[in-house]
Every structure is written in structure tokens, then in C-alpha cells.
């Protein structure tokens, strides 16, 4: 329960960081996946596939993600996947992508498991520019937070290879709104 409160507190802080902007009339800015509902377990195939780590039991197939109803004035998106319970006290940044054009409304299954011209690759904790799935040890599940931020920046505004913290800092004053989705995972 404490963890859920921490995640919600982080979401509130992100919303405050994003400012108070109205969504387009057709609805609320949302991020979703047909592969899992918010708070539900990710599929084993979505887990990482580093064979040198016994906790990486998957195929590193990124889940399908889609979004709708971006805030007015959105020019690009940033999308990050973060595990707050991984490697305490700092957590694990699994994926950092930005410069996603406003015309893009999602990614197909497996599409971001490799580099793509639909996003600028940042740098995860593993020094990767693409999606890398969970390698969670046995025990309590970790919470993998996918955060989508709508920005007023042109897609080419930020350089390649930025970390999660660098992207968040660069988006200060440029975020139009944010939405998120949480998937859980632990080694089966």
C-alpha cells in the first residue's frame, strides 16, 4: 500500500510539473495497452532476455501501447518506463524515448524492442536506446510505470542519448500534460 501511495504521489508531482492544461474536447489524455490493464501483470514475453541474468526470463517483446486525446498544442511526446523498486534507492530506468511526433498514436507489439525512426532513443540504466523489459527477481512484483508526456517541443528538439533525468529537466516548462500506465512483474 505504501508503494502504491508513492507511485500516486509521483503521479501527482508529475501532474503539477506538467501544469494545468485542458485536454481536447473529445476526452482525457490516456495511455493504454490491449496487452495488460493498469496495475496488471505484464506477459512473460515482455520481460528482458539478457541470458547472463537468471532473472531475465522473457523475450524482450515490448507491449503494444496506444494513446489518445493529447492536450491542445502537443508537438511531440516523451515516453519512459521506470521501475521504482529496482536497484534501491534509485530505481531502474528501462526505456527513455522522446521526439515522438504528435502524429504517432502508439507502438505495435515488439516495435520499440529495437531502434525506430518514430522516436529519439534516450539512455536507459542498461545504456540502451530501446525498450528493455523487466528482469525482476522472485518475490514481490515490481511496478513498471510507463509515463507518456505531451510536449510543445518539435520532435528533433532534443539530442539523442539523454537519460531519464536529463529528459525530465529538458521538459521543464514544455510539458502540456502527462498520463501513465503501470504493469507489474516478478520472476515466475
Short mmCIF file of the C-alpha atoms (twelve columns), coordinates in Angstrom:
data_MODEL
# 
_entry.id   MODEL 
# 
loop_
_atom_site.group_PDB 
_atom_site.id 
_atom_site.type_symbol 
_atom_site.label_atom_id 
_atom_site.label_alt_id 
_atom_site.label_comp_id 
_atom_site.label_asym_id 
_atom_site.label_seq_id 
_atom_site.Cartn_x 
_atom_site.Cartn_y 
_atom_site.Cartn_z 
_atom_site.pdbx_PDB_model_num 
ATOM 1   C CA . UNK A 1   0.000   0.000   0.000   1 
ATOM 2   C CA . UNK A 2   2.886   2.340   0.798   1 
ATOM 3   C CA . UNK A 3   4.344   1.719   -2.666  1 
ATOM 4   C CA . UNK A 4   1.035   2.483   -4.393  1 
ATOM 5   C CA . UNK A 5   0.920   5.740   -2.372  1 
ATOM 6   C CA . UNK A 6   4.459   6.596   -3.506  1 
ATOM 7   C CA . UNK A 7   3.551   5.938   -7.122  1 
ATOM 8   C CA . UNK A 8   0.422   8.058   -6.828  1 
ATOM 9   C CA . UNK A 9   2.405   10.828  -5.114  1 
ATOM 10  C CA . UNK A 10  4.845   10.721  -8.034  1 
ATOM 11  C CA . UNK A 11  1.979   10.954  -10.499 1 
ATOM 12  C CA . UNK A 12  0.565   13.973  -8.650  1 
ATOM 13  C CA . UNK A 13  4.004   15.615  -8.681  1 
ATOM 14  C CA . UNK A 14  4.295   14.943  -12.431 1 
ATOM 15  C CA . UNK A 15  0.852   16.455  -12.996 1 
ATOM 16  C CA . UNK A 16  1.871   19.546  -11.034 1 
ATOM 17  C CA . UNK A 17  5.112   19.690  -13.046 1 
ATOM 18  C CA . UNK A 18  3.043   19.486  -16.222 1 
ATOM 19  C CA . UNK A 19  0.871   22.430  -15.336 1 
ATOM 20  C CA . UNK A 20  -2.855  22.674  -15.609 1 
ATOM 21  C CA . UNK A 21  -3.763  22.329  -19.265 1 
ATOM 22  C CA . UNK A 22  -7.105  21.255  -20.640 1 
ATOM 23  C CA . UNK A 23  -7.352  18.201  -22.854 1 
ATOM 24  C CA . UNK A 24  -9.071  18.409  -26.223 1 
ATOM 25  C CA . UNK A 25  -12.862 18.336  -26.064 1 
ATOM 26  C CA . UNK A 26  -13.091 14.683  -27.143 1 
ATOM 27  C CA . UNK A 27  -11.766 13.330  -23.854 1 
ATOM 28  C CA . UNK A 28  -8.997  12.845  -21.347 1 
ATOM 29  C CA . UNK A 29  -5.374  12.213  -22.381 1 
ATOM 30  C CA . UNK A 30  -4.847  8.465   -21.887 1 
ATOM 31  C CA . UNK A 31  -2.224  5.756   -22.352 1 
ATOM 32  C CA . UNK A 32  -3.431  2.166   -22.702 1 
ATOM 33  C CA . UNK A 33  -2.437  -1.308  -23.858 1 
ATOM 34  C CA . UNK A 34  -4.501  -4.270  -25.046 1 
ATOM 35  C CA . UNK A 35  -1.729  -6.475  -23.574 1 
ATOM 36  C CA . UNK A 36  -2.387  -5.514  -19.935 1 
ATOM 37  C CA . UNK A 37  -4.703  -3.304  -17.895 1 
ATOM 38  C CA . UNK A 38  -3.380  -0.672  -15.494 1 
ATOM 39  C CA . UNK A 39  -1.962  -2.452  -12.437 1 
ATOM 40  C CA . UNK A 40  -1.961  -5.911  -14.053 1 
ATOM 41  C CA . UNK A 41  0.914   -8.276  -14.778 1 
ATOM 42  C CA . UNK A 42  2.988   -7.949  -17.940 1 
ATOM 43  C CA . UNK A 43  3.329   -11.093 -20.059 1 
ATOM 44  C CA . UNK A 44  6.498   -13.174 -19.692 1 
ATOM 45  C CA . UNK A 45  7.387   -12.349 -23.324 1 
ATOM 46  C CA . UNK A 46  7.591   -8.643  -22.259 1 
ATOM 47  C CA . UNK A 47  10.378  -9.463  -19.767 1 
ATOM 48  C CA . UNK A 48  14.034  -8.864  -20.606 1 
ATOM 49  C CA . UNK A 49  16.119  -11.507 -22.370 1 
ATOM 50  C CA . UNK A 50  19.668  -10.991 -21.047 1 
ATOM 51  C CA . UNK A 51  20.786  -14.628 -20.791 1 
ATOM 52  C CA . UNK A 52  23.597  -13.717 -18.332 1 
ATOM 53  C CA . UNK A 53  20.954  -12.641 -15.790 1 
ATOM 54  C CA . UNK A 54  18.837  -15.537 -14.432 1 
ATOM 55  C CA . UNK A 55  16.004  -13.074 -13.664 1 
ATOM 56  C CA . UNK A 56  15.647  -12.177 -17.366 1 
ATOM 57  C CA . UNK A 57  13.135  -14.847 -18.356 1 
ATOM 58  C CA . UNK A 58  11.410  -13.241 -21.326 1 
ATOM 59  C CA . UNK A 59  11.802  -12.451 -25.000 1 
ATOM 60  C CA . UNK A 60  12.114  -8.648  -24.637 1 
ATOM 61  C CA . UNK A 61  8.993   -8.045  -26.721 1 
ATOM 62  C CA . UNK A 62  7.649   -4.564  -25.984 1 
ATOM 63  C CA . UNK A 63  3.905   -4.451  -25.296 1 
ATOM 64  C CA . UNK A 64  1.501   -2.659  -27.606 1 
ATOM 65  C CA . UNK A 65  0.928   0.901   -26.366 1 
ATOM 66  C CA . UNK A 66  -1.539  3.478   -27.646 1 
ATOM 67  C CA . UNK A 67  -2.661  6.924   -26.594 1 
ATOM 68  C CA . UNK A 68  -5.490  9.308   -27.336 1 
ATOM 69  C CA . UNK A 69  -6.709  12.841  -26.725 1 
ATOM 70  C CA . UNK A 70  -3.429  14.743  -26.404 1 
ATOM 71  C CA . UNK A 71  -3.561  18.237  -24.951 1 
ATOM 72  C CA . UNK A 72  -4.009  21.124  -27.386 1 
ATOM 73  C CA . UNK A 73  -0.684  22.310  -28.799 1 
ATOM 74  C CA . UNK A 74  1.110   18.948  -28.493 1 
ATOM 75  C CA . UNK A 75  4.022   18.735  -30.964 1 
ATOM 76  C CA . UNK A 76  5.793   15.645  -29.636 1 
ATOM 77  C CA . UNK A 77  5.782   13.059  -26.858 1 
ATOM 78  C CA . UNK A 78  8.276   11.557  -24.442 1 
ATOM 79  C CA . UNK A 79  7.680   8.019   -23.191 1 
ATOM 80  C CA . UNK A 80  9.555   6.389   -20.332 1 
ATOM 81  C CA . UNK A 81  9.408   3.070   -18.490 1 
ATOM 82  C CA . UNK A 82  10.642  3.101   -14.897 1 
ATOM 83  C CA . UNK A 83  10.825  0.519   -12.085 1 
ATOM 84  C CA . UNK A 84  10.852  2.398   -8.741  1 
ATOM 85  C CA . UNK A 85  11.583  -0.794  -6.736  1 
ATOM 86  C CA . UNK A 86  14.562  -1.870  -8.835  1 
ATOM 87  C CA . UNK A 87  18.092  -1.351  -7.514  1 
ATOM 88  C CA . UNK A 88  17.211  0.737   -4.435  1 
ATOM 89  C CA . UNK A 89  17.341  3.565   -3.749  1 
ATOM 90  C CA . UNK A 90  17.353  4.927   -7.313  1 
ATOM 91  C CA . UNK A 91  15.086  2.601   -9.278  1 
ATOM 92  C CA . UNK A 92  15.720  1.360   -12.807 1 
ATOM 93  C CA . UNK A 93  15.087  3.317   -15.976 1 
ATOM 94  C CA . UNK A 94  14.180  0.647   -18.554 1 
ATOM 95  C CA . UNK A 95  13.373  2.834   -21.535 1 
ATOM 96  C CA . UNK A 96  13.653  6.507   -22.454 1 
ATOM 97  C CA . UNK A 97  12.159  7.716   -25.751 1 
ATOM 98  C CA . UNK A 98  11.270  11.227  -26.865 1 
ATOM 99  C CA . UNK A 99  10.850  13.235  -30.042 1 
ATOM 100 C CA . UNK A 100 7.840   11.060  -30.846 1 
ATOM 101 C CA . UNK A 101 5.891   13.116  -33.424 1 
ATOM 102 C CA . UNK A 102 2.366   14.201  -32.478 1 
ATOM 103 C CA . UNK A 103 1.071   12.192  -35.455 1 
ATOM 104 C CA . UNK A 104 2.161   8.925   -33.759 1 
ATOM 105 C CA . UNK A 105 -0.598  7.454   -31.589 1 
ATOM 106 C CA . UNK A 106 1.083   4.288   -30.385 1 
ATOM 107 C CA . UNK A 107 3.544   1.470   -30.919 1 
ATOM 108 C CA . UNK A 108 2.774   -2.077  -32.068 1 
ATOM 109 C CA . UNK A 109 3.904   -5.122  -30.097 1 
ATOM 110 C CA . UNK A 110 7.671   -5.503  -30.398 1 
ATOM 111 C CA . UNK A 111 8.076   -2.261  -32.359 1 
ATOM 112 C CA . UNK A 112 10.219  -0.471  -29.772 1 
ATOM 113 C CA . UNK A 113 12.307  -3.502  -28.810 1 
ATOM 114 C CA . UNK A 114 14.691  -2.095  -31.408 1 
ATOM 115 C CA . UNK A 115 15.568  1.378   -32.677 1 
ATOM 116 C CA . UNK A 116 12.853  3.106   -34.705 1 
ATOM 117 C CA . UNK A 117 12.522  6.289   -36.715 1 
ATOM 118 C CA . UNK A 118 9.333   7.007   -34.720 1 
ATOM 119 C CA . UNK A 119 11.307  8.131   -31.655 1 
ATOM 120 C CA . UNK A 120 14.632  9.502   -30.493 1 
ATOM 121 C CA . UNK A 121 16.353  6.958   -28.289 1 
ATOM 122 C CA . UNK A 122 17.442  8.090   -24.867 1 
ATOM 123 C CA . UNK A 123 19.587  6.074   -22.494 1 
ATOM 124 C CA . UNK A 124 18.289  3.510   -20.025 1 
ATOM 125 C CA . UNK A 125 20.204  2.353   -16.968 1 
ATOM 126 C CA . UNK A 126 21.462  -0.507  -19.174 1 
ATOM 127 C CA . UNK A 127 22.810  2.099   -21.678 1 
ATOM 128 C CA . UNK A 128 20.209  1.067   -24.287 1 
ATOM 129 C CA . UNK A 129 18.177  3.388   -26.507 1 
ATOM 130 C CA . UNK A 130 15.260  0.976   -26.951 1 
ATOM 131 C CA . UNK A 131 12.827  -0.927  -24.727 1 
ATOM 132 C CA . UNK A 132 14.312  -3.457  -22.315 1 
ATOM 133 C CA . UNK A 133 11.826  -5.472  -20.296 1 
ATOM 134 C CA . UNK A 134 11.743  -6.467  -16.627 1 
ATOM 135 C CA . UNK A 135 14.361  -8.752  -15.079 1 
ATOM 136 C CA . UNK A 136 12.634  -8.925  -11.726 1 
ATOM 137 C CA . UNK A 137 13.899  -11.293 -9.026  1 
ATOM 138 C CA . UNK A 138 11.488  -13.797 -7.433  1 
ATOM 139 C CA . UNK A 139 9.264   -12.357 -4.734  1 
ATOM 140 C CA . UNK A 140 7.022   -9.323  -4.624  1 
ATOM 141 C CA . UNK A 141 6.218   -7.904  -8.051  1 
ATOM 142 C CA . UNK A 142 7.810   -4.664  -9.196  1 
ATOM 143 C CA . UNK A 143 5.733   -1.862  -10.724 1 
ATOM 144 C CA . UNK A 144 6.774   -0.805  -14.224 1 
ATOM 145 C CA . UNK A 145 5.494   2.699   -14.809 1 
ATOM 146 C CA . UNK A 146 5.021   3.805   -18.402 1 
ATOM 147 C CA . UNK A 147 4.769   7.618   -18.427 1 
ATOM 148 C CA . UNK A 148 3.752   9.484   -21.583 1 
ATOM 149 C CA . UNK A 149 4.354   13.236  -21.600 1 
ATOM 150 C CA . UNK A 150 2.875   15.528  -24.264 1 
ATOM 151 C CA . UNK A 151 5.224   18.396  -25.085 1 
ATOM 152 C CA . UNK A 152 5.294   21.624  -27.069 1 
ATOM 153 C CA . UNK A 153 8.750   20.737  -28.444 1 
ATOM 154 C CA . UNK A 154 9.400   19.856  -32.071 1 
ATOM 155 C CA . UNK A 155 10.346  16.158  -32.459 1 
ATOM 156 C CA . UNK A 156 14.013  16.977  -33.252 1 
ATOM 157 C CA . UNK A 157 14.441  19.455  -30.368 1 
ATOM 158 C CA . UNK A 158 16.365  17.130  -28.016 1 
ATOM 159 C CA . UNK A 159 19.646  15.332  -28.736 1 
ATOM 160 C CA . UNK A 160 19.911  11.538  -28.756 1 
ATOM 161 C CA . UNK A 161 21.108  9.588   -25.738 1 
ATOM 162 C CA . UNK A 162 19.599  11.629  -22.905 1 
ATOM 163 C CA . UNK A 163 18.891  9.906   -19.579 1 
ATOM 164 C CA . UNK A 164 15.509  9.930   -17.879 1 
ATOM 165 C CA . UNK A 165 16.614  12.725  -15.510 1 
ATOM 166 C CA . UNK A 166 18.004  14.800  -18.393 1 
ATOM 167 C CA . UNK A 167 14.761  14.462  -20.361 1 
ATOM 168 C CA . UNK A 168 12.635  15.442  -17.357 1 
ATOM 169 C CA . UNK A 169 14.824  18.510  -16.833 1 
ATOM 170 C CA . UNK A 170 14.664  19.422  -20.557 1 
ATOM 171 C CA . UNK A 171 10.849  19.164  -20.487 1 
ATOM 172 C CA . UNK A 172 10.530  21.669  -17.634 1 
ATOM 173 C CA . UNK A 173 8.225   24.367  -18.991 1 
ATOM 174 C CA . UNK A 174 7.449   22.331  -22.144 1 
ATOM 175 C CA . UNK A 175 5.124   19.614  -20.798 1 
ATOM 176 C CA . UNK A 176 1.497   20.027  -21.864 1 
ATOM 177 C CA . UNK A 177 0.247   17.081  -19.815 1 
ATOM 178 C CA . UNK A 178 1.066   13.520  -18.807 1 
ATOM 179 C CA . UNK A 179 -0.600  10.145  -18.486 1 
ATOM 180 C CA . UNK A 180 0.608   6.777   -17.296 1 
ATOM 181 C CA . UNK A 181 0.082   3.068   -17.130 1 
ATOM 182 C CA . UNK A 182 1.527   0.553   -14.641 1 
ATOM 183 C CA . UNK A 183 2.346   -3.062  -15.382 1 
ATOM 184 C CA . UNK A 184 3.636   -5.435  -12.702 1 
ATOM 185 C CA . UNK A 185 6.105   -8.290  -12.996 1 
ATOM 186 C CA . UNK A 186 8.099   -10.782 -10.918 1 
ATOM 187 C CA . UNK A 187 10.030  -13.852 -11.975 1 
ATOM 188 C CA . UNK A 188 7.552   -16.741 -12.306 1 
# 
